[in-house]
Amino acid sequence: MSERQEARLYKPLEDASIEGSVRCGLCTRGCVVAPGHAGFCGTRRNRDGVLLAVNYAAGARPGGLLAALESRPIEIKPFFHFYPGTTALTYAGRGCNLRCAWCQNAHLSRTTPNPARDACWSPEELVALALTWGDAGLSCSFSEPTLLHEFNRDVFRLARAAGLYTCYVSNGLISFKALRELASAGLDAVKIDVKGDDDVYYQYCQGPGAGPVWSAIRAARDLDLHLEIVYLMVPGVNDSEADMFRFIGRYMVEAGPDVPLHLTRYHPAGGFSASATPIATLERAWQMARAAGVRYPYLGNVAGHPGENTTCPTCGKLLIERHGDRVQAIHLTADNGCPDCGEVIPIVNQRPAEDE
Ligand code: SF4
């Protein structure tokens, strides 16, 4: 293996039966990795007791190994309450710490970093490209951003200094320490997927249950990151009324009523063959969320549906009109208030002043 940066957040296992084994603490899988082996995600490899981030080249040409790079609307992440109408330079590495049966980005998530086919970008080059293209920020997306942790810390420091926002589109399988490091480095916002209850993670995602994801949601709130949540409704997996009742109940406790909730339509992908989510199922879930007190529920992957719009939770006025990933009109006052009743909508469109 050519030269790679040492990973952060791992520890030697003192009592390991195999000398040189380490435990990775980047995500909540907590893999034990023996020398010569990689963790579940394929992005951390143990070389003689040193855990390496194989997606971050070191040496003469340091940089992250990226397999996708393009400018995209922030609404497509989706973030609906974070710099609406802007674009983010969106980048991705390879690998994932889950294996969801319906993954739309399996070509990235089920492959591992490879310097022969992936482009190597330094943090400086990436930030300069965002500025050149006129993007308002950067987004690590498509595959699991947690796995580019070391690279992202370096990118986010530079992005913040350059006045760009930064965000993650994550499955939420990230340790508190990692999230805290990112917040310190300049991460502004995180979108977290909830796949369903424990059984959905065990049966369809090879995951360690739903608990770690809810913990990440609490951690994002504690760290004051802007937070939005996606629940992909997969027919026969997590879309029954009982499923939604349990999910929304926990949502209200862990995320709270003001965190935007995206109830998203599934389409067959990744080899999973269930048919697309019926619109009526999505609409029923939207009604349940609203009735339970979620103030900003949205429908996703249904371009042209009124469930894409932001309405005032107090008086019902139409505040932001969307069509798919495009903002068509914003009717808010300068301080994000409803022009009819004055209700202030929690939308981030400028970074708070740095502490002195
Ligand atoms: S990041 Fe997660 S999946 Fe990858 S090696 Fe570390 S603990 Fe395992």
Tab-separated table of C-alpha atoms and ligand atoms in Angstrom:
chain	number	residue	atom	x	y	z
A	1	MET	CA	0.000	0.000	0.000
A	2	SER	CA	1.357	3.428	-0.895
A	3	GLU	CA	1.702	6.014	1.856
A	4	ARG	CA	-1.456	6.854	3.810
A	5	GLN	CA	-2.344	9.173	6.698
A	6	GLU	CA	-2.656	7.592	10.103
A	7	ALA	CA	-6.284	7.299	11.172
A	8	ARG	CA	-7.618	9.186	14.162
A	9	LEU	CA	-9.723	7.742	16.968
A	10	TYR	CA	-8.347	4.255	17.386
A	11	LYS	CA	-6.653	2.453	20.247
A	12	PRO	CA	-4.379	-0.557	20.565
A	13	LEU	CA	-6.063	-3.557	22.135
A	14	GLU	CA	-3.843	-4.416	25.102
A	15	ASP	CA	-5.472	-7.773	25.752
A	16	ALA	CA	-5.800	-8.828	22.125
A	17	SER	CA	-5.001	-12.413	21.308
A	18	ILE	CA	-3.374	-11.142	18.114
A	19	GLU	CA	-0.537	-8.718	18.795
A	20	GLY	CA	-0.986	-5.370	17.077
A	21	SER	CA	-4.793	-5.476	16.942
A	22	VAL	CA	-6.578	-2.151	17.382
A	23	ARG	CA	-10.120	-0.972	17.994
A	24	CYS	CA	-11.412	1.727	15.646
A	25	GLY	CA	-13.527	4.395	17.346
A	26	LEU	CA	-14.516	6.431	14.322
A	27	CYS	CA	-17.968	4.971	14.005
A	28	THR	CA	-20.193	3.080	16.369
A	29	ARG	CA	-19.390	-0.307	14.865
A	30	GLY	CA	-16.149	-0.235	16.887
A	31	CYS	CA	-14.342	-2.775	14.684
A	32	VAL	CA	-11.410	-4.734	16.073
A	33	VAL	CA	-8.869	-4.740	13.250
A	34	ALA	CA	-5.981	-7.200	13.215
A	35	PRO	CA	-2.673	-6.407	11.455
A	36	GLY	CA	-2.962	-6.815	7.699
A	37	HIS	CA	-6.738	-6.472	7.783
A	38	ALA	CA	-9.314	-3.725	7.182
A	39	GLY	CA	-12.409	-2.801	9.169
A	40	PHE	CA	-15.972	-3.419	7.965
A	41	CYS	CA	-15.986	-0.246	5.824
A	42	GLY	CA	-12.752	-1.040	4.003
A	43	THR	CA	-11.369	2.474	4.604
A	44	ARG	CA	-9.259	1.717	7.723
A	45	ARG	CA	-6.459	-0.786	7.457
A	46	ASN	CA	-4.102	-2.015	10.172
A	47	ARG	CA	-0.441	-1.962	9.154
A	48	ASP	CA	1.769	-3.389	11.915
A	49	GLY	CA	-0.442	-2.010	14.695
A	50	VAL	CA	-0.976	1.402	13.062
A	51	LEU	CA	-4.451	2.071	11.692
A	52	LEU	CA	-4.308	3.901	8.364
A	53	ALA	CA	-6.996	5.943	6.615
A	54	VAL	CA	-6.598	4.382	3.186
A	55	ASN	CA	-8.688	7.142	1.598
A	56	TYR	CA	-6.258	9.926	2.583
A	57	ALA	CA	-2.943	9.834	0.761
A	58	ALA	CA	0.150	11.107	2.552
A	59	GLY	CA	3.619	11.892	1.227
A	60	ALA	CA	4.507	14.144	-1.686
A	61	ARG	CA	0.944	14.447	-3.006
A	62	PRO	CA	-1.384	14.397	0.015
A	63	GLY	CA	-5.114	14.365	-0.577
A	64	GLY	CA	-8.440	12.599	-0.263
A	65	LEU	CA	-9.315	9.861	-2.755
A	66	LEU	CA	-12.592	11.019	-4.258
A	67	ALA	CA	-14.853	9.050	-6.573
A	68	ALA	CA	-17.507	11.733	-7.166
A	69	LEU	CA	-17.382	15.522	-7.356
A	70	GLU	CA	-20.063	17.925	-8.578
A	71	SER	CA	-21.925	21.104	-7.700
A	72	ARG	CA	-25.470	20.328	-6.481
A	73	PRO	CA	-28.439	22.169	-4.957
A	74	ILE	CA	-28.521	22.000	-1.164
A	75	GLU	CA	-32.177	20.907	-1.414
A	76	ILE	CA	-31.159	17.607	-2.997
A	77	LYS	CA	-29.292	16.464	0.165
A	78	PRO	CA	-32.005	17.202	1.377
A	79	PHE	CA	-31.537	20.308	3.507
A	80	PHE	CA	-34.646	22.522	3.388
A	81	HIS	CA	-33.813	24.817	6.334
A	82	PHE	CA	-30.146	25.451	5.554
A	83	TYR	CA	-29.064	28.087	3.046
A	84	PRO	CA	-32.083	27.495	0.775
A	85	GLY	CA	-31.512	28.031	-2.920
A	86	THR	CA	-27.704	27.626	-2.785
A	87	THR	CA	-25.407	24.994	-4.260
A	88	ALA	CA	-22.724	22.971	-2.477
A	89	LEU	CA	-19.630	21.406	-3.975
A	90	THR	CA	-20.463	17.776	-3.282
A	91	TYR	CA	-17.808	15.104	-2.996
A	92	ALA	CA	-17.614	11.462	-2.001
A	93	GLY	CA	-15.141	8.728	-1.302
A	94	ARG	CA	-15.812	5.003	-1.428
A	95	GLY	CA	-16.985	2.633	1.268
A	96	CYS	CA	-19.758	2.473	3.853
A	97	ASN	CA	-20.240	1.253	7.391
A	98	LEU	CA	-23.701	-0.133	6.537
A	99	ARG	CA	-24.886	-2.417	3.710
A	100	CYS	CA	-28.437	-1.305	2.984
A	101	ALA	CA	-30.199	-3.657	0.610
A	102	TRP	CA	-31.688	-0.724	-1.398
A	103	CYS	CA	-28.596	1.509	-1.581
A	104	GLN	CA	-28.831	3.988	-4.493
A	105	ASN	CA	-25.068	4.553	-4.489
A	106	ALA	CA	-23.879	0.961	-4.330
A	107	HIS	CA	-21.183	1.709	-6.925
A	108	LEU	CA	-19.568	3.922	-4.260
A	109	SER	CA	-20.674	2.389	-0.989
A	110	ARG	CA	-19.833	-1.227	-1.868
A	111	THR	CA	-16.379	-0.488	-3.264
A	112	THR	CA	-13.177	0.525	-1.499
A	113	PRO	CA	-10.770	3.428	-2.092
A	114	ASN	CA	-8.452	2.814	-4.999
A	115	PRO	CA	-5.724	5.279	-6.042
A	116	ALA	CA	-5.720	3.824	-9.577
A	117	ARG	CA	-9.288	4.981	-10.304
A	118	ASP	CA	-10.041	7.687	-7.707
A	119	ALA	CA	-8.896	11.293	-8.071
A	120	CYS	CA	-6.654	12.691	-5.352
A	121	TRP	CA	-7.725	16.154	-4.154
A	122	SER	CA	-5.946	18.188	-1.511
A	123	PRO	CA	-8.150	20.165	0.913
A	124	GLU	CA	-6.793	23.387	-0.587
A	125	GLU	CA	-7.761	22.329	-4.124
A	126	LEU	CA	-11.252	21.341	-3.063
A	127	VAL	CA	-11.975	24.629	-1.302
A	128	ALA	CA	-10.511	26.605	-4.212
A	129	LEU	CA	-12.775	24.708	-6.628
A	130	ALA	CA	-15.881	25.531	-4.559
A	131	LEU	CA	-14.963	29.206	-4.678
A	132	THR	CA	-14.250	29.064	-8.421
A	133	TRP	CA	-17.578	27.395	-9.168
A	134	GLY	CA	-19.479	29.877	-6.968
A	135	ASP	CA	-20.762	27.294	-4.505
A	136	ALA	CA	-21.871	28.568	-1.100
A	137	GLY	CA	-20.451	25.551	0.687
A	138	LEU	CA	-19.205	21.975	0.622
A	139	SER	CA	-21.085	18.761	1.231
A	140	CYS	CA	-19.646	15.316	1.813
A	141	SER	CA	-22.332	13.004	0.496
A	142	PHE	CA	-23.351	10.009	-1.705
A	143	SER	CA	-21.383	7.460	0.358
A	144	GLU	CA	-20.834	7.695	4.128
A	145	PRO	CA	-18.899	10.931	4.898
A	146	THR	CA	-17.752	9.675	8.299
A	147	LEU	CA	-15.200	7.498	6.539
A	148	LEU	CA	-13.364	10.541	5.129
A	149	HIS	CA	-12.976	11.887	8.660
A	150	GLU	CA	-9.331	12.935	8.610
A	151	PHE	CA	-9.621	14.575	5.201
A	152	ASN	CA	-12.871	16.312	6.130
A	153	ARG	CA	-11.367	17.886	9.225
A	154	ASP	CA	-8.723	19.510	7.066
A	155	VAL	CA	-11.263	20.573	4.427
A	156	PHE	CA	-13.671	22.069	6.968
A	157	ARG	CA	-11.044	24.237	8.644
A	158	LEU	CA	-10.142	25.754	5.302
A	159	ALA	CA	-13.767	26.065	4.197
A	160	ARG	CA	-14.752	27.961	7.307
A	161	ALA	CA	-11.812	30.327	6.895
A	162	ALA	CA	-12.946	30.922	3.307
A	163	GLY	CA	-16.534	31.716	4.376
A	164	LEU	CA	-18.061	28.502	2.988
A	165	TYR	CA	-20.558	26.342	4.874
A	166	THR	CA	-20.009	22.610	5.319
A	167	CYS	CA	-22.408	19.726	5.731
A	168	TYR	CA	-22.651	15.947	6.029
A	169	VAL	CA	-25.210	13.581	4.538
A	170	SER	CA	-24.803	10.672	6.919
A	171	ASN	CA	-26.353	7.401	8.036
A	172	GLY	CA	-25.686	8.498	11.626
A	173	LEU	CA	-23.297	5.680	12.450
A	174	ILE	CA	-20.672	8.052	13.813
A	175	SER	CA	-19.111	8.195	17.269
A	176	PHE	CA	-19.621	11.188	19.523
A	177	LYS	CA	-15.881	11.868	19.535
A	178	ALA	CA	-15.804	12.008	15.748
A	179	LEU	CA	-18.779	14.323	15.578
A	180	ARG	CA	-17.232	16.584	18.210
A	181	GLU	CA	-13.982	16.743	16.234
A	182	LEU	CA	-15.895	17.728	13.113
A	183	ALA	CA	-17.869	20.400	14.926
A	184	SER	CA	-14.583	21.857	16.205
A	185	ALA	CA	-13.151	21.773	12.692
A	186	GLY	CA	-16.110	23.701	11.256
A	187	LEU	CA	-18.934	21.290	10.378
A	188	ASP	CA	-22.160	23.316	10.240
A	189	ALA	CA	-24.930	20.870	9.417
A	190	VAL	CA	-25.721	17.187	9.320
A	191	LYS	CA	-28.516	15.246	7.693
A	192	ILE	CA	-29.046	11.865	9.328
A	193	ASP	CA	-31.009	8.909	7.939
A	194	VAL	CA	-33.132	6.794	10.224
A	195	LYS	CA	-33.773	3.459	8.504
A	196	GLY	CA	-36.318	2.107	10.959
A	197	ASP	CA	-36.213	0.161	14.199
A	198	ASP	CA	-33.515	-2.295	15.330
A	199	ASP	CA	-34.814	-5.122	13.146
A	200	VAL	CA	-34.513	-3.038	9.963
A	201	TYR	CA	-30.840	-2.379	10.723
A	202	TYR	CA	-30.149	-6.025	11.560
A	203	GLN	CA	-32.128	-7.579	8.725
A	204	TYR	CA	-31.556	-5.180	5.818
A	205	CYS	CA	-28.458	-3.063	6.597
A	206	GLN	CA	-25.991	-5.318	8.439
A	207	GLY	CA	-26.072	-2.627	11.100
A	208	PRO	CA	-25.771	-2.513	14.880
A	209	GLY	CA	-29.374	-1.409	15.524
A	210	ALA	CA	-31.104	1.959	15.629
A	211	GLY	CA	-29.748	3.062	19.033
A	212	PRO	CA	-26.416	4.476	17.756
A	213	VAL	CA	-28.262	6.552	15.147
A	214	TRP	CA	-30.570	8.118	17.720
A	215	SER	CA	-27.474	8.801	19.845
A	216	ALA	CA	-25.906	10.656	16.918
A	217	ILE	CA	-29.085	12.716	16.557
A	218	ARG	CA	-28.866	13.695	20.225
A	219	ALA	CA	-25.159	14.449	19.817
A	220	ALA	CA	-25.788	16.699	16.812
A	221	ARG	CA	-28.273	18.673	18.878
A	222	ASP	CA	-25.900	18.869	21.846
A	223	LEU	CA	-23.159	20.171	19.553
A	224	ASP	CA	-25.521	22.779	18.106
A	225	LEU	CA	-25.211	21.518	14.548
A	226	HIS	CA	-28.024	22.248	12.153
A	227	LEU	CA	-29.911	18.955	11.857
A	228	GLU	CA	-32.420	17.475	9.424
A	229	ILE	CA	-33.643	13.884	9.321
A	230	VAL	CA	-34.635	11.576	6.471
A	231	TYR	CA	-36.853	8.534	6.800
A	232	LEU	CA	-36.935	6.539	3.546
A	233	MET	CA	-40.231	4.682	3.503
A	234	VAL	CA	-39.616	1.235	2.054
A	235	PRO	CA	-42.788	-0.790	1.395
A	236	GLY	CA	-43.069	-3.850	3.594
A	237	VAL	CA	-39.965	-2.883	5.588
A	238	ASN	CA	-40.677	0.243	7.634
A	239	ASP	CA	-43.838	1.897	6.270
A	240	SER	CA	-46.731	0.450	8.293
A	241	GLU	CA	-48.785	2.670	10.581
A	242	ALA	CA	-47.288	0.883	13.578
A	243	ASP	CA	-43.758	1.554	12.227
A	244	MET	CA	-44.560	5.218	11.712
A	245	PHE	CA	-46.199	5.559	15.107
A	246	ARG	CA	-43.067	4.216	16.827
A	247	PHE	CA	-40.694	6.271	14.694
A	248	ILE	CA	-42.531	9.574	15.100
A	249	GLY	CA	-42.892	9.053	18.841
A	250	ARG	CA	-39.164	8.625	19.225
A	251	TYR	CA	-38.494	11.456	16.807
A	252	MET	CA	-40.396	13.874	19.018
A	253	VAL	CA	-38.304	12.834	22.023
A	254	GLU	CA	-34.847	12.688	20.409
A	255	ALA	CA	-35.017	15.302	17.638
A	256	GLY	CA	-37.909	17.481	18.773
A	257	PRO	CA	-40.688	19.263	16.902
A	258	ASP	CA	-38.571	21.901	15.117
A	259	VAL	CA	-36.141	19.566	13.312
A	260	PRO	CA	-37.228	19.181	9.655
A	261	LEU	CA	-38.342	15.641	8.843
A	262	HIS	CA	-38.143	14.340	5.270
A	263	LEU	CA	-40.440	11.384	4.594
A	264	THR	CA	-38.914	10.139	1.392
A	265	ARG	CA	-40.224	7.978	-1.397
A	266	TYR	CA	-38.260	4.800	-2.073
A	267	HIS	CA	-37.614	3.592	-5.627
A	268	PRO	CA	-36.112	0.146	-6.376
A	269	ALA	CA	-32.302	0.316	-6.173
A	270	GLY	CA	-29.254	-1.651	-5.134
A	271	GLY	CA	-30.839	-4.964	-6.156
A	272	PHE	CA	-33.871	-4.541	-3.839
A	273	SER	CA	-37.058	-5.151	-5.794
A	274	ALA	CA	-39.993	-3.868	-3.691
A	275	SER	CA	-42.095	-1.453	-5.747
A	276	ALA	CA	-41.954	2.307	-5.150
A	277	THR	CA	-43.662	3.733	-2.070
A	278	PRO	CA	-47.299	4.628	-2.815
A	279	ILE	CA	-47.943	8.376	-2.571
A	280	ALA	CA	-50.886	7.673	-0.251
A	281	THR	CA	-48.531	5.963	2.214
A	282	LEU	CA	-46.288	9.033	2.272
A	283	GLU	CA	-49.234	11.373	2.723
A	284	ARG	CA	-50.587	9.305	5.595
A	285	ALA	CA	-47.196	9.428	7.318
A	286	TRP	CA	-47.043	13.195	6.766
A	287	GLN	CA	-50.425	13.586	8.466
A	288	MET	CA	-49.320	11.396	11.368
A	289	ALA	CA	-46.149	13.458	11.838
A	290	ARG	CA	-48.050	16.729	11.764
A	291	ALA	CA	-50.690	15.417	14.172
A	292	ALA	CA	-47.945	14.289	16.567
A	293	GLY	CA	-46.464	17.801	16.643
A	294	VAL	CA	-43.668	17.709	14.029
A	295	ARG	CA	-43.754	21.296	12.769
A	296	TYR	CA	-41.824	20.835	9.520
A	297	PRO	CA	-42.583	17.464	7.890
A	298	TYR	CA	-41.790	17.199	4.170
A	299	LEU	CA	-42.276	14.653	1.425
A	300	GLY	CA	-39.226	13.732	-0.652
A	301	ASN	CA	-38.730	12.259	-4.142
A	302	VAL	CA	-42.193	13.463	-5.213
A	303	ALA	CA	-41.438	16.488	-7.402
A	304	GLY	CA	-44.383	18.839	-7.655
A	305	HIS	CA	-46.187	17.567	-4.541
A	306	PRO	CA	-47.255	20.302	-2.077
A	307	GLY	CA	-45.512	18.307	0.652
A	308	GLU	CA	-42.221	19.753	-0.664
A	309	ASN	CA	-43.184	23.279	0.414
A	310	THR	CA	-42.602	25.028	3.729
A	311	THR	CA	-45.775	26.362	5.282
A	312	CYS	CA	-46.129	28.355	8.476
A	313	PRO	CA	-46.925	25.946	11.318
A	314	THR	CA	-49.011	28.650	13.003
A	315	CYS	CA	-51.155	30.176	10.256
A	316	GLY	CA	-50.562	27.846	7.273
A	317	LYS	CA	-49.180	30.498	4.892
A	318	LEU	CA	-47.019	29.186	2.053
A	319	LEU	CA	-43.465	30.340	2.875
A	320	ILE	CA	-41.048	28.482	0.580
A	321	GLU	CA	-42.183	26.975	-2.719
A	322	ARG	CA	-40.124	24.113	-4.116
A	323	HIS	CA	-40.213	21.810	-7.089
A	324	GLY	CA	-37.920	18.819	-6.690
A	325	ASP	CA	-34.497	20.143	-5.778
A	326	ARG	CA	-35.273	23.737	-6.860
A	327	VAL	CA	-36.509	26.631	-4.727
A	328	GLN	CA	-39.067	28.557	-6.770
A	329	ALA	CA	-40.027	31.336	-4.368
A	330	ILE	CA	-39.307	32.428	-0.798
A	331	HIS	CA	-41.937	34.522	0.969
A	332	LEU	CA	-40.195	34.941	4.341
A	333	THR	CA	-39.339	38.285	5.919
A	334	ALA	CA	-35.673	39.270	6.226
A	335	ASP	CA	-35.441	37.620	9.655
A	336	ASN	CA	-37.095	34.366	8.465
A	337	GLY	CA	-40.509	35.371	9.778
A	338	CYS	CA	-43.921	34.548	8.360
A	339	PRO	CA	-45.170	37.773	6.719
A	340	ASP	CA	-48.734	37.110	7.901
A	341	CYS	CA	-48.418	36.061	11.549
A	342	GLY	CA	-44.752	36.794	12.404
A	343	GLU	CA	-43.846	33.198	13.376
A	344	VAL	CA	-40.059	32.848	13.037
A	345	ILE	CA	-39.059	29.760	11.045
A	346	PRO	CA	-35.809	28.025	12.112
A	347	ILE	CA	-33.766	28.431	8.935
A	348	VAL	CA	-30.002	28.882	8.831
A	349	ASN	CA	-28.820	31.268	6.174
A	350	GLN	CA	-25.924	32.863	7.844
A	351	ARG	CA	-23.305	31.534	10.190
A	352	PRO	CA	-23.412	32.827	13.779
A	353	ALA	CA	-20.564	35.169	14.707
A	354	GLU	CA	-17.469	33.324	15.965
A	355	ASP	CA	-16.774	33.570	19.720
A	356	GLU	CA	-14.069	36.054	20.536
B	1	SF4	S1	-15.000	3.419	10.606
B	1	SF4	FE1	-16.497	2.028	11.526
B	1	SF4	S2	-16.696	0.368	10.025
B	1	SF4	FE2	-14.798	1.451	9.522
B	1	SF4	S3	-13.194	0.347	10.637
B	1	SF4	FE3	-13.867	2.026	11.957
B	1	SF4	S4	-15.428	1.130	13.281
B	1	SF4	FE4	-15.166	-0.277	11.523
